[in-house]
Amino acid sequence: MNSLTDSDKPLEIICVACPHGCRLEATRKDGEILISNAGCKRGKEYATNEITDPRRMVATTVRIQHGIHPLLPVYTSEPFPKGRVTELLREIRKVEITAPVKMGQIVLKNALGTGIDVLASRDLK
Amino acid sequence: MTEQTYDVVVVGSGPGGLAAAIAAKENGAEKVLIIERDIELGGILLQCIHNGFGMEVFKEDLPGPSYAQRFIQQVSELGIDTLLDSMVLEATPQRRLYVTNRKGGISTFDAKALVFAMGCRERTRAQIRVPGTRPAGVYTAGTAQRWVNVEGFMPGKRFVILGSGDIGMIMARRLTLEGAQVERVLEIMPYLSGLSRNYVQCLQDFNIPLHLKHTVKNIIGNKRVEAVEMAAVDDQRRIIPGSEEIIPCDTLLLSVGLIPENELSRQAGVQIDPVTGGPLVDSYFHTNVPGVFAAGNVVHVYDLVDWVTGAGKEAGRGAALYAMGKLPAGSSCITVRAGNNVRYVVPQRIDAQVLEQEPISLQFRVSQPIEAPVWLEAVADGNSITRRSVFYARPGEMLTLPLKPEMADGLRGAKEIYIHVNER
């Protein structure tokens, strides 16, 4: 869904920025992306990015030694390029850390050179 | 056998219980206790490792464990007592709790005010009567979520998910990210039961097919699930003969609804709304049993944790006021009823005198989806009290209608108030 040209009919995009689930419409006119039906500014931004550079928050787990649980939940510090999520998960799978861990602690720095860190979602003793 | 007395005791430490305990303390209750059956505070949030929590409360997009930890931190800073790894066996209408754990045996706690925050349980195979053999490999989505995200093992390799609830869709994504194949998500209704955004980011992103108006006709397999037979249904949810299709898989996950967990509430004499499965409450989330309050998903199932927190705060504040003898006694009780295309409304009763002092938010769900602008309207004795417009109404997405203090006049003397959702 990344390509949208002037001649394409409007593209429906369901916004994921918040739980409202607004149905937005994207069209391209003279190369510029136009968004209609957006309930808010963030929706407009989301829909524009969805065409130019789609991103998603990624949450998963890493192995942790000596913790009260065998897994530590982690998440990306900001939305990650959608096309590289599988690659990111392969990288995260290699990580293994030892308890105790603090919430917000960096588990994987500058993941795949994107400048985005992977952070611990909680304290784990 | 030890005995202790508290101003407010909260049963359960998910988002509802945490918010209630914090609000109780902040509103003047001195001795507050949380009783939790798990080994740590946080409830189901701890297994909800995905993002999307906290947009309303913190204006941040947090994973479940981070959201929980912010409140756990407050609980500890405020000096709220906690009793972990402990099970409440019985609750009485006099607000006495019998509690057991490995260390202390059975102990008794007396509460001036009690807040039930037990959350929900998932509907299981037995409750939706799926035909077929009874092999291993049929689990609820939340159980699978606990295994995959906390305990660290995968319940299968090839999945079919029955039900388009949020947990089911979120697990479809989670299992895919962990290398499993999710063949289908089936939904018996003609519409999605979870949030649209989860359809986009959990199913569409991974090309997982969603089949509306489809269900599982039969589970096939001896020791382990080998396949499920899916079938289309008509408008009366009857299976359409000839539409059957066999889908090979080793696991069937069920995401077919949540039921508020109210065994303790019932023991304590709390009246349950047959539609929500939760207690009948007023705007303080006060039940019919004096001093017994209910917080969060134990009342009705919320779409968002942020709203559970909001509801928990109201219940905790009410409990603190009750414990201190400051809760206004309900003198002009108005029953709130579900009108056109409304399945239920919470709270089920309000007090015009309370409304004079503070706004009251009515929360409700529609029975049928309307994909067009609608009016949400409150009507008392044939007079419109307030209305507001929204772009559409879907059963999966809770609606709210705020009542403001200036509307109290129009409600004086009214016995009932009806909530309607009509197309504009």
Coordinates of C-alpha atoms in Angstrom, one line a residue:
Chain A
M1 CA 0.0 0.0 0.0
N2 CA 3.0 2.3 -0.2
S3 CA 2.4 3.5 -3.7
L4 CA -0.4 6.0 -4.2
T5 CA -0.5 8.0 -7.4
D6 CA -2.6 10.9 -8.6
S7 CA -4.7 8.5 -10.7
D8 CA -5.4 6.0 -7.9
K9 CA -8.8 6.1 -6.3
P10 CA -8.9 7.1 -2.6
L11 CA -7.2 4.7 -0.2
E12 CA -9.0 3.9 3.0
I13 CA -6.8 3.8 6.0
I14 CA -8.1 2.8 9.4
C15 CA -6.1 4.8 12.0
V16 CA -4.3 3.0 14.8
A17 CA -3.1 6.1 16.6
C18 CA -5.8 5.7 19.3
P19 CA -8.7 3.4 20.0
H20 CA -11.3 5.4 18.0
G21 CA -10.4 3.6 14.8
C22 CA -11.3 6.5 12.4
R23 CA -11.5 5.6 8.8
L24 CA -9.4 8.1 6.9
E25 CA -9.1 8.6 3.1
A26 CA -5.8 9.3 1.4
T27 CA -5.5 10.7 -2.1
R28 CA -2.6 12.2 -4.0
K29 CA -2.9 15.4 -5.9
D30 CA 0.1 16.8 -7.9
G31 CA 2.3 14.5 -5.8
E32 CA 1.1 15.8 -2.5
I33 CA -0.7 13.5 -0.1
L34 CA -4.1 14.7 1.1
I35 CA -5.9 13.1 4.1
S36 CA -9.6 13.5 4.7
N37 CA -11.9 12.3 7.6
A38 CA -9.1 12.5 10.2
G39 CA -10.5 12.9 13.7
C40 CA -7.3 14.7 14.9
K41 CA -3.8 15.8 14.0
R42 CA -2.2 12.6 15.0
G43 CA -4.5 10.7 12.6
K44 CA -3.4 12.9 9.7
E45 CA 0.2 12.2 10.6
Y46 CA -0.4 8.5 10.9
A47 CA -2.1 8.2 7.5
T48 CA 0.6 10.3 5.8
N49 CA 3.3 8.1 7.3
E50 CA 1.3 5.0 6.4
I51 CA 1.9 5.9 2.7
T52 CA 5.5 7.3 2.9
D53 CA 7.1 5.4 5.8
P54 CA 4.8 3.0 7.7
R55 CA 5.9 2.2 11.3
R56 CA 4.7 0.2 14.2
M57 CA 5.5 -0.1 17.9
V58 CA 7.0 -3.5 18.4
A59 CA 6.7 -5.4 21.7
T60 CA 8.2 -8.8 22.4
T61 CA 10.3 -10.6 25.1
V62 CA 13.9 -11.5 25.8
R63 CA 15.4 -14.3 27.8
I64 CA 16.4 -13.3 31.3
Q65 CA 18.6 -15.2 33.7
H66 CA 17.9 -15.5 37.5
G67 CA 14.6 -13.5 37.2
I68 CA 11.3 -14.4 38.9
H69 CA 10.1 -15.1 35.4
P70 CA 12.1 -16.6 32.5
L71 CA 11.2 -13.7 30.1
L72 CA 11.5 -9.9 30.3
P73 CA 9.0 -7.9 28.2
V74 CA 10.6 -5.3 26.0
Y75 CA 9.4 -2.6 23.5
T76 CA 10.7 -0.2 21.0
S77 CA 11.3 3.4 22.2
E78 CA 9.3 4.6 19.2
P79 CA 7.5 3.2 16.2
F80 CA 9.8 1.0 14.1
P81 CA 9.9 0.8 10.3
K82 CA 7.3 -1.8 9.4
G83 CA 9.3 -3.5 6.7
R84 CA 12.1 -4.3 9.1
V85 CA 10.2 -5.8 12.0
T86 CA 11.0 -9.4 11.2
E87 CA 14.7 -8.5 11.0
L88 CA 14.4 -6.6 14.4
L89 CA 12.9 -9.7 16.0
R90 CA 15.8 -11.9 14.8
E91 CA 18.2 -9.4 16.4
I92 CA 16.2 -9.2 19.7
R93 CA 16.2 -13.0 19.9
K94 CA 19.9 -13.0 20.3
V95 CA 19.7 -10.8 23.4
E96 CA 20.0 -12.4 26.8
I97 CA 20.3 -10.5 30.1
T98 CA 20.5 -11.1 33.8
A99 CA 18.2 -9.9 36.5
P100 CA 17.7 -7.4 38.1
V101 CA 16.6 -5.1 35.4
K102 CA 14.9 -1.7 35.7
M103 CA 12.0 -0.4 33.7
G104 CA 13.2 1.7 30.8
Q105 CA 16.7 0.1 30.8
I106 CA 18.1 -0.2 27.3
V107 CA 18.2 -3.9 26.2
L108 CA 19.3 -3.3 22.6
K109 CA 20.8 0.1 21.6
N110 CA 20.3 1.7 18.2
A111 CA 18.5 -1.4 16.8
L112 CA 19.5 -2.1 13.2
G113 CA 21.1 1.4 13.0
T114 CA 17.7 3.1 13.2
G115 CA 18.5 5.1 16.3
I116 CA 15.6 3.4 18.0
D117 CA 16.3 1.5 21.3
V118 CA 14.6 -1.5 22.7
L119 CA 13.7 -1.0 26.3
A120 CA 12.7 -3.1 29.3
S121 CA 8.9 -2.7 30.0
R122 CA 9.2 -3.4 33.7
D123 CA 11.5 -4.0 36.7
L124 CA 12.3 -7.6 37.0
K125 CA 14.0 -9.0 40.1
Chain B
M1 CA -5.6 -17.2 62.8
T2 CA -4.9 -13.5 62.6
E3 CA -7.4 -10.7 62.5
Q4 CA -7.0 -7.3 61.2
T5 CA -9.2 -4.2 60.5
Y6 CA -8.8 -1.9 57.6
D7 CA -10.5 1.3 56.4
V8 CA -10.5 0.0 52.8
V9 CA -9.6 -3.5 51.6
V10 CA -9.3 -4.0 47.8
V11 CA -9.5 -7.5 46.4
G12 CA -7.4 -7.8 43.2
S13 CA -4.4 -5.7 42.0
G14 CA -5.1 -5.2 38.3
P15 CA -5.6 -1.7 37.0
G16 CA -9.0 -1.4 38.7
G17 CA -7.7 -2.5 42.1
L18 CA -4.5 -0.4 42.0
A19 CA -6.4 2.7 41.0
A20 CA -9.0 2.1 43.7
A21 CA -6.4 1.6 46.5
I22 CA -4.5 4.7 45.4
A23 CA -7.7 6.8 45.2
A24 CA -8.9 5.5 48.6
K25 CA -5.7 6.5 50.3
E26 CA -5.6 9.9 48.5
N27 CA -9.2 10.6 49.6
G28 CA -8.5 10.1 53.2
A29 CA -8.6 6.4 54.1
E30 CA -5.8 5.7 56.5
K31 CA -5.4 1.9 56.5
V32 CA -5.7 0.5 53.0
L33 CA -4.9 -3.1 52.0
I34 CA -4.7 -4.8 48.6
I35 CA -5.1 -8.6 48.5
E36 CA -3.7 -10.3 45.4
R37 CA -3.6 -14.0 44.5
D38 CA -0.5 -13.8 42.2
I39 CA 3.1 -13.4 43.5
E40 CA 3.2 -9.8 42.4
L41 CA 0.9 -6.8 41.8
G42 CA -0.3 -5.8 38.4
G43 CA -2.9 -8.5 37.3
I44 CA -3.4 -9.3 33.7
L45 CA -1.5 -6.2 32.6
L46 CA 1.7 -8.1 33.2
Q47 CA 1.0 -10.5 30.4
C48 CA -0.2 -7.7 28.0
I49 CA 3.2 -6.8 26.8
H50 CA 1.9 -5.0 23.7
N51 CA 1.7 -1.2 23.5
G52 CA -1.4 1.0 23.5
F53 CA -1.9 1.5 27.2
G54 CA -1.9 5.0 28.8
M55 CA -2.7 7.3 25.9
E56 CA -5.5 8.9 28.0
V57 CA -4.0 8.7 31.5
F58 CA -0.4 9.5 30.7
K59 CA -0.5 10.8 27.1
E60 CA 2.0 8.1 26.4
D61 CA 1.9 4.8 24.5
L62 CA 3.0 2.2 27.1
P63 CA 3.2 -1.5 27.2
G64 CA 1.0 -3.2 29.8
P65 CA 3.7 -4.0 32.4
S66 CA 5.0 -0.3 32.3
Y67 CA 1.5 1.0 32.8
A68 CA 1.0 -1.3 35.8
Q69 CA 4.4 -0.4 37.3
R70 CA 3.6 3.3 37.4
F71 CA 0.6 2.5 39.7
I72 CA 2.5 -0.2 41.7
Q73 CA 5.1 2.5 42.4
Q74 CA 2.4 4.9 43.8
V75 CA 1.0 2.1 45.9
S76 CA 4.3 1.6 47.5
E77 CA 5.0 5.4 47.9
L78 CA 1.6 5.9 49.6
G79 CA 2.2 3.2 52.2
I80 CA -0.6 0.9 51.1
D81 CA -0.3 -2.6 52.6
T82 CA -0.2 -5.5 50.2
L83 CA -0.9 -9.2 50.8
L84 CA 0.4 -11.3 47.8
D85 CA 0.1 -14.9 46.9
S86 CA -3.2 -14.9 48.9
M87 CA -6.6 -16.1 48.0
V88 CA -9.9 -14.6 49.4
L89 CA -12.0 -17.7 50.1
E90 CA -15.1 -15.9 51.3
A91 CA -16.6 -12.4 51.6
T92 CA -19.6 -11.6 53.9
P93 CA -22.2 -8.8 53.6
Q94 CA -20.6 -7.4 56.8
R95 CA -17.4 -6.9 54.8
R96 CA -15.4 -9.6 56.5
L97 CA -12.9 -11.5 54.3
Y98 CA -11.5 -15.0 55.0
V99 CA -8.1 -15.2 53.3
T100 CA -5.6 -18.1 52.9
N101 CA -2.0 -18.3 51.9
R102 CA 1.0 -20.6 52.3
K103 CA 2.6 -18.6 55.1
G104 CA -0.2 -17.5 57.4
G105 CA -2.9 -20.2 57.0
I106 CA -6.3 -18.6 57.2
S107 CA -6.7 -15.0 58.4
T108 CA -9.7 -12.7 58.7
F109 CA -9.9 -9.1 57.6
D110 CA -12.6 -6.7 58.4
A111 CA -13.1 -3.7 56.1
K112 CA -15.1 -0.5 56.8
A113 CA -15.4 -0.4 53.0
L114 CA -14.6 -3.2 50.5
V115 CA -13.7 -2.8 46.9
F116 CA -14.0 -5.8 44.6
A117 CA -11.6 -5.7 41.7
M118 CA -11.4 -9.3 40.5
G119 CA -11.6 -8.4 36.8
C120 CA -12.8 -11.0 34.4
R121 CA -12.5 -14.6 33.3
E122 CA -12.4 -15.8 29.7
R123 CA -15.3 -17.7 28.2
T124 CA -14.2 -21.3 27.6
R125 CA -15.0 -24.0 25.2
A126 CA -17.7 -25.4 27.5
Q127 CA -19.5 -22.1 27.6
I128 CA -19.8 -21.8 23.9
R129 CA -20.4 -25.5 23.3
V130 CA -18.0 -26.2 20.4
P131 CA -18.8 -29.8 19.1
G132 CA -16.1 -32.4 18.4
T133 CA -13.6 -34.5 20.2
R134 CA -11.7 -33.2 23.3
P135 CA -8.1 -33.3 22.3
A136 CA -5.3 -31.1 23.8
G137 CA -4.7 -27.9 22.0
V138 CA -7.9 -25.9 22.7
Y139 CA -7.1 -22.9 24.9
T140 CA -8.4 -19.5 25.7
A141 CA -6.4 -16.7 24.1
G142 CA -5.5 -15.2 27.5
T143 CA -4.0 -18.5 28.7
A144 CA -1.9 -18.7 25.6
Q145 CA -0.9 -15.1 26.2
R146 CA 0.3 -15.9 29.7
W147 CA 2.3 -18.9 28.4
V148 CA 3.9 -17.0 25.5
N149 CA 4.7 -13.7 27.2
V150 CA 5.4 -14.7 30.8
E151 CA 6.1 -18.3 31.2
G152 CA 8.0 -18.7 28.0
F153 CA 6.6 -21.5 25.9
M154 CA 4.6 -21.8 22.7
P155 CA 1.3 -23.7 22.9
G156 CA 1.4 -24.8 19.2
K157 CA 2.7 -24.1 15.7
R158 CA -0.4 -23.8 13.5
F159 CA -3.3 -21.8 14.9
V160 CA -6.9 -21.1 14.3
I161 CA -8.5 -18.3 16.4
L162 CA -12.2 -18.3 17.1
G163 CA -13.5 -14.9 18.0
S164 CA -12.3 -11.4 16.9
G165 CA -11.9 -10.0 20.4
D166 CA -8.9 -7.8 21.1
I167 CA -7.0 -10.6 23.0
G168 CA -7.5 -13.0 20.1
M169 CA -6.2 -10.5 17.5
I170 CA -3.3 -9.4 19.7
M171 CA -2.4 -13.1 20.1
A172 CA -2.6 -13.6 16.4
R173 CA 0.1 -11.0 15.9
R174 CA 2.2 -12.2 18.9
L175 CA 2.2 -15.8 17.7
T176 CA 3.1 -14.8 14.2
L177 CA 6.0 -12.7 15.5
E178 CA 7.2 -15.8 17.5
G179 CA 7.2 -17.8 14.3
A180 CA 3.9 -19.6 14.4
Q181 CA 1.4 -19.8 11.5
V182 CA -2.0 -18.3 12.2
E183 CA -4.4 -19.7 9.6
R184 CA -7.6 -17.9 10.3
V185 CA -9.5 -15.7 12.7
L186 CA -13.2 -16.6 12.7
E187 CA -16.0 -14.4 14.0
I188 CA -19.6 -15.6 14.2
M189 CA -21.0 -12.1 14.2
P190 CA -21.1 -9.9 11.0
Y191 CA -18.8 -7.4 12.6
L192 CA -15.5 -7.3 14.5
S193 CA -15.8 -7.7 18.2
G194 CA -12.6 -6.0 19.1
L195 CA -11.1 -2.6 18.1
S196 CA -10.6 -1.7 14.5
R197 CA -7.0 -0.7 15.1
N198 CA -6.3 -4.2 16.3
Y199 CA -7.7 -5.5 13.0
V200 CA -5.2 -3.3 11.1
Q201 CA -2.1 -3.8 13.2
C202 CA -2.6 -7.4 14.2
L203 CA -4.3 -9.1 11.3
Q204 CA -4.0 -6.9 8.2
D205 CA -0.3 -6.2 8.8
F206 CA 0.4 -10.0 8.8
N207 CA -2.1 -11.0 6.1
I208 CA -4.0 -13.1 8.6
P209 CA -7.5 -13.7 7.0
L210 CA -10.5 -12.7 9.1
H211 CA -13.8 -14.5 8.2
L212 CA -16.9 -12.8 9.6
K213 CA -20.1 -14.8 9.9
H214 CA -18.0 -18.0 10.3
T215 CA -17.6 -20.4 13.2
V216 CA -16.0 -23.7 14.2
K217 CA -18.4 -26.5 13.4
N218 CA -16.3 -29.3 14.7
I219 CA -12.9 -29.9 16.3
I220 CA -11.0 -32.9 14.8
G221 CA -8.2 -34.8 16.5
N222 CA -7.6 -37.6 19.0
K223 CA -4.8 -36.7 21.4
R224 CA -4.0 -33.4 19.9
V225 CA -6.0 -31.0 17.7
E226 CA -5.4 -32.0 14.0
A227 CA -7.9 -29.7 12.3
V228 CA -11.0 -27.6 12.8
E229 CA -14.0 -27.7 10.5
M230 CA -15.1 -24.1 9.9
A231 CA -18.5 -23.1 8.5
A232 CA -20.4 -20.0 7.4
V233 CA -23.5 -19.0 9.4
D234 CA -26.6 -17.1 8.4
D235 CA -28.2 -14.1 10.0
Q236 CA -29.6 -16.3 12.7
R237 CA -26.1 -17.7 13.4
R238 CA -27.2 -21.1 12.0
I239 CA -24.6 -23.1 10.1
I240 CA -25.1 -22.9 6.3
P241 CA -24.9 -26.5 5.0
G242 CA -22.3 -27.0 2.3
S243 CA -20.1 -24.1 3.5
E244 CA -17.8 -26.3 5.6
E245 CA -14.1 -26.3 5.1
I246 CA -11.4 -28.3 7.0
I247 CA -8.5 -26.2 8.2
P248 CA -5.5 -28.3 9.4
C249 CA -4.0 -26.9 12.6
D250 CA -2.6 -28.0 16.0
T251 CA -4.2 -25.4 18.2
L252 CA -7.5 -23.6 18.5
L253 CA -7.5 -20.4 20.5
L254 CA -10.8 -19.0 21.9
S255 CA -11.3 -15.3 22.1
V256 CA -15.0 -15.4 22.7
G257 CA -15.6 -12.9 25.4
L258 CA -14.9 -12.1 29.0
I259 CA -17.2 -12.6 32.0
P260 CA -16.8 -10.5 35.1
E261 CA -15.6 -12.7 38.0
N262 CA -18.2 -12.2 40.7
E263 CA -18.2 -15.3 42.9
L264 CA -17.1 -13.2 45.9
S265 CA -19.5 -10.4 45.1
R266 CA -22.4 -12.9 45.1
Q267 CA -21.3 -14.4 48.4
A268 CA -21.4 -10.9 49.9
G269 CA -25.0 -10.4 48.6
V270 CA -24.2 -8.1 45.7
Q271 CA -26.9 -8.0 43.0
I272 CA -25.7 -8.8 39.5
D273 CA -26.9 -7.2 36.3
P274 CA -27.8 -10.2 34.0
V275 CA -26.6 -8.3 30.9
T276 CA -23.2 -7.1 32.1
G277 CA -22.5 -10.0 34.5
G278 CA -21.3 -7.4 37.0
P279 CA -22.7 -5.7 40.0
L280 CA -25.5 -3.1 39.7
V281 CA -23.8 0.1 40.8
D282 CA -24.4 3.8 41.3
S283 CA -22.0 6.6 40.1
Y284 CA -19.6 5.8 43.0
F285 CA -19.6 2.2 41.8
H286 CA -21.3 1.4 45.1
T287 CA -23.2 -1.9 45.0
N288 CA -26.5 -2.6 46.7
V289 CA -24.6 -3.9 49.8
P290 CA -23.6 -0.9 52.0
G291 CA -19.9 -0.3 51.9
V292 CA -19.2 -2.7 49.1
F293 CA -17.8 -1.2 45.9
A294 CA -16.7 -2.6 42.5
A295 CA -13.8 -1.4 40.4
G296 CA -13.1 -1.9 36.7
N297 CA -13.8 -5.0 34.6
V298 CA -15.6 -6.7 37.5
V299 CA -18.4 -4.3 36.7
H300 CA -18.4 -4.5 32.9
V301 CA -15.7 -5.1 30.3
Y302 CA -13.9 -1.9 29.3
D303 CA -12.2 -1.5 25.9
L304 CA -9.3 0.5 27.4
V305 CA -7.2 0.1 30.6
D306 CA -7.3 3.9 30.9
W307 CA -11.0 3.7 31.5
V308 CA -10.6 0.9 34.0
T309 CA -8.2 3.2 35.9
G310 CA -10.9 5.9 35.8
A311 CA -13.6 3.6 37.1
G312 CA -11.2 2.2 39.8
K313 CA -10.5 5.7 41.0
E314 CA -14.2 6.5 41.4
A315 CA -14.8 3.2 43.3
G316 CA -11.8 3.9 45.6
R317 CA -13.0 7.4 46.3
G318 CA -16.4 6.2 47.1
A319 CA -15.0 3.5 49.4
A320 CA -12.8 6.1 51.3
L321 CA -15.8 8.4 51.7
Y322 CA -17.9 5.5 53.0
A323 CA -15.2 4.4 55.4
M324 CA -15.1 7.9 56.8
G325 CA -18.9 8.2 57.0
K326 CA -18.9 10.9 54.4
L327 CA -20.6 9.2 51.4
P328 CA -23.9 11.0 50.5
A329 CA -26.8 8.7 51.2
G330 CA -28.7 8.0 48.0
S331 CA -32.1 9.8 48.6
S332 CA -33.3 10.4 45.0
C333 CA -32.5 7.3 43.2
I334 CA -33.0 7.2 39.4
T335 CA -32.8 3.9 37.5
V336 CA -30.8 4.2 34.3
R337 CA -32.3 2.0 31.5
A338 CA -31.1 0.8 28.1
G339 CA -33.3 2.3 25.4
N340 CA -33.2 2.0 21.6
N341 CA -30.2 0.0 20.3
V342 CA -28.5 0.0 23.8
R343 CA -27.5 -3.3 25.3
Y344 CA -26.7 -2.0 28.8
V345 CA -25.7 1.1 30.7
V346 CA -23.4 1.6 33.7
P347 CA -24.1 2.9 36.3
Q348 CA -27.5 1.4 36.5
R349 CA -28.7 4.0 39.0
I350 CA -27.8 7.6 39.7
D351 CA -28.7 10.2 42.3
A352 CA -29.8 13.7 41.1
Q353 CA -28.3 15.2 44.4
V354 CA -24.9 13.7 43.6
L355 CA -25.2 15.0 40.0
E356 CA -25.8 18.5 41.5
Q357 CA -22.3 18.3 43.0
E358 CA -20.3 16.6 40.3
P359 CA -20.6 15.3 36.7
I360 CA -21.6 11.7 36.1
S361 CA -20.4 9.7 33.1
L362 CA -22.8 7.1 31.6
Q363 CA -21.0 4.2 29.9
F364 CA -22.9 1.9 27.5
R365 CA -22.7 -0.3 24.4
V366 CA -25.0 -0.6 21.4
S367 CA -26.7 -3.9 20.4
Q368 CA -26.3 -3.3 16.6
P369 CA -23.6 -1.5 14.7
I370 CA -24.5 1.8 13.0
E371 CA -21.9 3.0 10.5
A372 CA -23.4 6.4 10.3
P373 CA -23.6 9.5 12.6
V374 CA -25.8 8.8 15.6
W375 CA -27.3 10.7 18.5
L376 CA -26.5 9.4 22.0
E377 CA -29.4 10.7 24.0
A378 CA -30.7 10.6 27.6
V379 CA -34.4 10.9 28.1
A380 CA -36.3 11.2 31.4
D381 CA -40.1 11.2 31.5
G382 CA -40.2 11.9 27.7
N383 CA -37.9 15.0 28.0
S384 CA -34.5 15.0 26.4
I385 CA -31.9 15.7 29.1
T386 CA -28.9 15.8 26.9
R387 CA -27.6 14.4 23.6
R388 CA -24.4 14.3 21.7
S389 CA -23.4 13.1 18.3
V390 CA -20.7 10.6 17.3
F391 CA -19.7 9.4 13.9
Y392 CA -20.7 5.8 14.3
A393 CA -21.7 3.2 17.0
R394 CA -20.1 -0.3 17.2
P395 CA -20.9 -3.0 19.8
G396 CA -17.1 -3.5 20.3
E397 CA -16.5 0.2 21.2
M398 CA -17.9 1.6 24.4
L399 CA -19.8 4.9 24.3
T400 CA -20.1 7.6 27.0
L401 CA -22.6 10.3 27.6
P402 CA -21.6 12.9 30.3
L403 CA -24.3 14.2 32.6
K404 CA -23.5 17.7 34.0
P405 CA -24.6 19.3 37.3
E406 CA -26.8 21.8 35.5
M407 CA -28.9 18.9 34.2
A408 CA -29.8 17.8 37.7
D409 CA -32.8 20.1 37.6
G410 CA -34.4 18.3 34.7
L411 CA -34.0 15.0 36.5
R412 CA -35.6 16.0 39.8
G413 CA -38.5 13.7 40.5
A414 CA -37.7 11.4 37.6
K415 CA -37.8 7.7 38.4
E416 CA -36.1 6.5 35.2
I417 CA -33.8 7.7 32.6
Y418 CA -33.5 6.0 29.2
I419 CA -30.4 6.0 27.0
H420 CA -31.0 5.8 23.3
V421 CA -28.7 5.5 20.3
N422 CA -30.5 6.5 17.1
E423 CA -29.3 7.3 13.6
R424 CA -29.1 11.1 13.0

